[in-house]
Amino acid sequence: MSKFKIAGNTTLNGDIEVAGNKNAALPILAATVLTDDKCHLSNVPDIADVRAMLKLLKSLGKKVDKKGDNQFEISGKTDTKKLDEELAKKLRASILFLSGLLAREGQVEMPPPGGCVIGRRKVDTHFQVVDHFSGSVELMDNGNYFAKIDNPQSGKLFLNEVSVTGTENALILAAATPENTIISNAACEPHVADLANFLAKMGAEIEGIGTNRLIIKGSKKLSGVSHRIAPDHIEAGTFAIAAACTGGDLTIHDAVKNDLISTSRVLKGFNVDFEFLDKKTMHVKPSQLKSVISKVQVGLWPNFPTDLMSPVIVLATQAQGATLCHDWMYESRMYFVDKLNMMGASIIQADPHRVIVNGPSPLKGQHLSSPDIRAGIAIIIAAMIAEDESIIDRVEIVDRGYEDIENRLNSLGANIVRIED
Ligand code: EPU
C-alpha cells in the first residue's frame, strides 16, 4: 500500500510529455497473442495495468523482453488455454485475452475480470461477440468462464452496447477470421482506432477505422509488427485540467488536438485560456475560471469521455457558478464527491449519476483515500490546490493508469512525497 503526502497551494508550470494511451496499450498487448512473430511496441506507458498485462502474457507462455524505456518485444507461442486467476482478477482488461486465445487456442478458461469499482460493469457484449463468431460461453462451477469456438464464422455484428473493450474483442477475433466481419454500433475512441491500426499492420484488412462501422477481412496468418502506442488523450486532458485548477502555465506535448475536441469544448466552457500551438501541443495559461457551460455530460465518443469527468468536477469546484455534471454510464463514479466536500467543496449529489457543483470553493487539505484511477487523480489535483497538506491513501490505484505521476507533477512544481506502508 502506498500513500501520497501532498503540499497544497502549488501551481503547475512548465512542459510535460503525455504518456502512451493505457486503454490502447492494453488491447494491443492482448492482440500480440495473434502471432508467434516478434511484435515491437514503443511508447508503452509504465503503469501497473500494463505490468499486470505483461505478466499475463508471460504466464500464457509468451516471451516478453524489455527493450529500453517504454519499449517491449513480445514473441512466441501461447502454451495454455487458462488465464492466471490472480493476475486476471486484478484488471478489467484481462477480458481482452478472451478473443486472442479463442482465435489461437479455440478455448479459454478465465475468471470474471477485475478492475475499478465504478458501477455494474457487464460482460454481456463480450459474450455476444463470442456467440456471433459461432462460439459459446458457460459459467463453470469454480466461478470461471469457459468459452470455446470450434469453427469461427462471421458476418454482420450489431453490438448490443457501444462497449469499448467489447468492440476490441470483436476486432481481435475478426482480424483472425478469414471471413468478412462488419461491426456496427462499434465504439470508436482513439484507443479502439489504435488497436485497429495495429491489427491492420499485422495483416487484417480494416475499413472504417475511427468510425462506428468497421469492416474487417481477417487472416489466419498475421505477422509481427512494430507499433508506437498513440498518446493518451485522457492524460492530456487531465494535465490541462490540473494546470487550469492550479492557475499554472503549462505546455502539454503529444496532446493530439483531434482527440481533444470535446475536451476542448468543456475547457472553454469553464473559461480556461488555452490554445494549440500545433496539432499535438497544447498550451494552458492562467485563467479566470467560470462555469459558462452550466452542464457537462459524458457521452459516447466523440463526445466527452467519462474518464475525464472526475477531474472536471474538481475544475467545477474552482469555477464561478453552478455546474451540473452528469455521467449516465457508471453508477458509482460520482460518489467520490463526498471527499471533495470534506475538503470544502460545495457539491450536491442529486442521484448516483448527477452532481451539482457550486463554485468557487477554497479547498482544505484532508486525509483521504483513492477510490478508482480517475477519482484518485482528481483528488490529487484537489490536494495540490488545497490550502494545506493532504494525505491520500491507496495511490497504487492511481499507479494503475498514470506513469510515475508524483515525479512528473513534481517536475512542474508540485510537492508530492510517496510513503510506502
Ligand atoms: N455503457 C452503456 N451503454 C453504452 C455503452 C456503455 O450503458 O452504449 C455502460 C456500460 O454498461 C458500462 C460503461 O458504460 O457500465 C462502460 O462501458 P464499456 O463496456 O465501454 O467499458 P469498458 O470497455 O469496460 C473501457 C475503458 C474504461 C472506460 C470505458 C468507457 C478499458 C480497458 N477500459 O471500459 O476505462 O471508462 O471504456 O469509455 O479500455 C479507465 O481507464 O479508468 C477506465 C475505467
PDB file of N, CA and C and ligand atoms in Angstrom, residues 22-23 26 92-93 118 120-122 161-165 189 300 306-307 328-330 333 373-374, ligand 1:
ATOM      1  N   LYS A  22      -3.084   4.239 -22.064  1.00  0.00           N
ATOM      2  CA  LYS A  22      -3.313   2.997 -21.306  1.00  0.00           C
ATOM      3  C   LYS A  22      -4.301   2.091 -22.029  1.00  0.00           C
ATOM      4  N   ASN A  23      -5.430   2.674 -22.419  1.00  0.00           N
ATOM      5  CA  ASN A  23      -6.503   1.842 -22.965  1.00  0.00           C
ATOM      6  C   ASN A  23      -6.277   1.436 -24.416  1.00  0.00           C
ATOM      7  N   LEU A  26      -3.336  -1.744 -23.559  1.00  0.00           N
ATOM      8  CA  LEU A  26      -3.861  -2.999 -23.006  1.00  0.00           C
ATOM      9  C   LEU A  26      -4.416  -3.930 -24.100  1.00  0.00           C
ATOM     10  N   ARG A  92      -9.660  -5.170 -15.371  1.00  0.00           N
ATOM     11  CA  ARG A  92     -10.770  -5.342 -16.304  1.00  0.00           C
ATOM     12  C   ARG A  92     -10.262  -5.802 -17.677  1.00  0.00           C
ATOM     13  N   ALA A  93      -9.082  -5.279 -18.062  1.00  0.00           N
ATOM     14  CA  ALA A  93      -8.571  -5.548 -19.406  1.00  0.00           C
ATOM     15  C   ALA A  93      -8.200  -7.006 -19.622  1.00  0.00           C
ATOM     16  N   ILE A 118     -16.595   1.088 -10.384  1.00  0.00           N
ATOM     17  CA  ILE A 118     -17.237   2.361 -10.688  1.00  0.00           C
ATOM     18  C   ILE A 118     -18.664   2.133 -11.185  1.00  0.00           C
ATOM     19  N   ARG A 120     -21.807  -1.198 -12.197  1.00  0.00           N
ATOM     20  CA  ARG A 120     -22.100  -2.573 -12.604  1.00  0.00           C
ATOM     21  C   ARG A 120     -21.502  -2.745 -14.005  1.00  0.00           C
ATOM     22  N   ARG A 121     -20.370  -3.408 -14.097  1.00  0.00           N
ATOM     23  CA  ARG A 121     -19.704  -3.446 -15.403  1.00  0.00           C
ATOM     24  C   ARG A 121     -19.926  -4.821 -16.012  1.00  0.00           C
ATOM     25  N   LYS A 122     -20.824  -4.845 -16.976  1.00  0.00           N
ATOM     26  CA  LYS A 122     -21.277  -6.116 -17.526  1.00  0.00           C
ATOM     27  C   LYS A 122     -20.273  -6.678 -18.539  1.00  0.00           C
ATOM     28  N   GLU A 161     -24.295  -3.043 -27.168  1.00  0.00           N
ATOM     29  CA  GLU A 161     -23.884  -1.851 -26.435  1.00  0.00           C
ATOM     30  C   GLU A 161     -22.607  -1.328 -27.083  1.00  0.00           C
ATOM     31  N   VAL A 162     -22.451  -0.008 -27.079  1.00  0.00           N
ATOM     32  CA  VAL A 162     -21.237   0.584 -27.674  1.00  0.00           C
ATOM     33  C   VAL A 162     -20.097   0.416 -26.667  1.00  0.00           C
ATOM     34  N   SER A 163     -19.693  -0.822 -26.471  1.00  0.00           N
ATOM     35  CA  SER A 163     -18.692  -1.119 -25.446  1.00  0.00           C
ATOM     36  C   SER A 163     -17.288  -1.006 -26.033  1.00  0.00           C
ATOM     37  N   VAL A 164     -16.396  -0.340 -25.303  1.00  0.00           N
ATOM     38  CA  VAL A 164     -15.026  -0.164 -25.790  1.00  0.00           C
ATOM     39  C   VAL A 164     -14.317  -1.517 -25.874  1.00  0.00           C
ATOM     40  N   THR A 165     -14.206  -2.211 -24.735  1.00  0.00           N
ATOM     41  CA  THR A 165     -13.473  -3.482 -24.764  1.00  0.00           C
ATOM     42  C   THR A 165     -14.260  -4.559 -25.527  1.00  0.00           C
ATOM     43  N   GLU A 189     -13.366   5.190 -29.959  1.00  0.00           N
ATOM     44  CA  GLU A 189     -12.374   6.000 -29.241  1.00  0.00           C
ATOM     45  C   GLU A 189     -11.002   5.899 -29.929  1.00  0.00           C
ATOM     46  N   LEU A 300     -20.877   8.966 -25.655  1.00  0.00           N
ATOM     47  CA  LEU A 300     -20.099   8.007 -26.442  1.00  0.00           C
ATOM     48  C   LEU A 300     -19.195   8.824 -27.356  1.00  0.00           C
ATOM     49  N   THR A 306     -16.124   9.772 -20.265  1.00  0.00           N
ATOM     50  CA  THR A 306     -16.411   9.530 -18.839  1.00  0.00           C
ATOM     51  C   THR A 306     -15.136   9.558 -17.995  1.00  0.00           C
ATOM     52  N   ASP A 307     -14.003   9.140 -18.584  1.00  0.00           N
ATOM     53  CA  ASP A 307     -12.772   9.053 -17.792  1.00  0.00           C
ATOM     54  C   ASP A 307     -12.193  10.421 -17.431  1.00  0.00           C
ATOM     55  N   TRP A 328     -24.014   9.228 -17.155  1.00  0.00           N
ATOM     56  CA  TRP A 328     -25.054   8.183 -17.205  1.00  0.00           C
ATOM     57  C   TRP A 328     -24.452   6.783 -17.322  1.00  0.00           C
ATOM     58  N   MET A 329     -23.136   6.706 -17.629  1.00  0.00           N
ATOM     59  CA  MET A 329     -22.549   5.387 -17.900  1.00  0.00           C
ATOM     60  C   MET A 329     -22.329   4.559 -16.641  1.00  0.00           C
ATOM     61  N   TYR A 330     -21.695   5.184 -15.649  1.00  0.00           N
ATOM     62  CA  TYR A 330     -21.311   4.441 -14.447  1.00  0.00           C
ATOM     63  C   TYR A 330     -22.171   4.866 -13.260  1.00  0.00           C
ATOM     64  N   ARG A 333     -19.383   6.256 -10.152  1.00  0.00           N
ATOM     65  CA  ARG A 333     -18.246   7.136 -10.411  1.00  0.00           C
ATOM     66  C   ARG A 333     -18.314   8.432  -9.602  1.00  0.00           C
ATOM     67  N   ILE A 373      -9.068   4.894 -10.401  1.00  0.00           N
ATOM     68  CA  ILE A 373      -7.968   5.612 -11.082  1.00  0.00           C
ATOM     69  C   ILE A 373      -8.312   7.085 -11.282  1.00  0.00           C
ATOM     70  N   ARG A 374      -9.498   7.332 -11.840  1.00  0.00           N
ATOM     71  CA  ARG A 374      -9.815   8.714 -12.248  1.00  0.00           C
ATOM     72  C   ARG A 374     -10.221   9.592 -11.059  1.00  0.00           C
TER      73      ARG A 374
HETATM   74  N1  EPU B   1     -22.493   1.657 -21.362  1.00  0.00           N
HETATM   75  C1  EPU B   1     -23.848   1.788 -21.598  1.00  0.00           C
HETATM   76  N2  EPU B   1     -24.259   1.947 -22.878  1.00  0.00           N
HETATM   77  C2  EPU B   1     -23.391   2.003 -23.912  1.00  0.00           C
HETATM   78  C3  EPU B   1     -22.018   1.883 -23.670  1.00  0.00           C
HETATM   79  C4  EPU B   1     -21.592   1.705 -22.362  1.00  0.00           C
HETATM   80  O1  EPU B   1     -24.654   1.749 -20.681  1.00  0.00           O
HETATM   81  O2  EPU B   1     -23.824   2.148 -25.072  1.00  0.00           O
HETATM   82  C5  EPU B   1     -22.045   1.447 -19.982  1.00  0.00           C
HETATM   83  C6  EPU B   1     -21.594   0.019 -19.742  1.00  0.00           C
HETATM   84  O3  EPU B   1     -22.648  -0.807 -19.357  1.00  0.00           O
HETATM   85  C7  EPU B   1     -20.552   0.199 -18.662  1.00  0.00           C
HETATM   86  C8  EPU B   1     -19.957   1.554 -19.012  1.00  0.00           C
HETATM   87  O4  EPU B   1     -20.898   2.231 -19.787  1.00  0.00           O
HETATM   88  O5  EPU B   1     -21.127   0.241 -17.400  1.00  0.00           O
HETATM   89  C9  EPU B   1     -18.627   1.418 -19.779  1.00  0.00           C
HETATM   90  O6  EPU B   1     -18.827   0.553 -20.858  1.00  0.00           O
HETATM   91  P1  EPU B   1     -17.703  -0.115 -21.755  1.00  0.00           P
HETATM   92  O7  EPU B   1     -18.042  -1.522 -21.995  1.00  0.00           O
HETATM   93  O8  EPU B   1     -17.464   0.764 -22.953  1.00  0.00           O
HETATM   94  O9  EPU B   1     -16.430  -0.032 -20.799  1.00  0.00           O
HETATM   95  P2  EPU B   1     -15.170  -0.952 -20.799  1.00  0.00           P
HETATM   96  O10 EPU B   1     -14.862  -1.409 -22.158  1.00  0.00           O
HETATM   97  O11 EPU B   1     -15.268  -1.936 -19.709  1.00  0.00           O
HETATM   98  C10 EPU B   1     -13.413   0.987 -21.242  1.00  0.00           C
HETATM   99  C11 EPU B   1     -12.248   1.566 -20.502  1.00  0.00           C
HETATM  100  C12 EPU B   1     -12.740   2.344 -19.295  1.00  0.00           C
HETATM  101  C13 EPU B   1     -13.679   3.437 -19.763  1.00  0.00           C
HETATM  102  C14 EPU B   1     -14.830   2.828 -20.597  1.00  0.00           C
HETATM  103  C15 EPU B   1     -15.754   3.858 -21.208  1.00  0.00           C
HETATM  104  C16 EPU B   1     -10.521  -0.010 -20.994  1.00  0.00           C
HETATM  105  C17 EPU B   1      -9.596  -1.073 -20.505  1.00  0.00           C
HETATM  106  N3  EPU B   1     -11.364   0.496 -20.109  1.00  0.00           N
HETATM  107  O12 EPU B   1     -14.052   0.109 -20.326  1.00  0.00           O
HETATM  108  O13 EPU B   1     -11.585   2.940 -18.724  1.00  0.00           O
HETATM  109  O14 EPU B   1     -14.236   4.110 -18.653  1.00  0.00           O
HETATM  110  O15 EPU B   1     -14.283   2.047 -21.666  1.00  0.00           O
HETATM  111  O16 EPU B   1     -15.049   4.720 -22.036  1.00  0.00           O
HETATM  112  O17 EPU B   1     -10.461   0.363 -22.158  1.00  0.00           O
HETATM  113  C18 EPU B   1     -10.231   3.874 -17.040  1.00  0.00           C
HETATM  114  O18 EPU B   1      -9.346   3.972 -17.913  1.00  0.00           O
HETATM  115  O19 EPU B   1     -10.117   4.384 -15.901  1.00  0.00           O
HETATM  116  C19 EPU B   1     -11.463   3.140 -17.367  1.00  0.00           C
HETATM  117  C20 EPU B   1     -12.342   2.761 -16.463  1.00  0.00           C
END
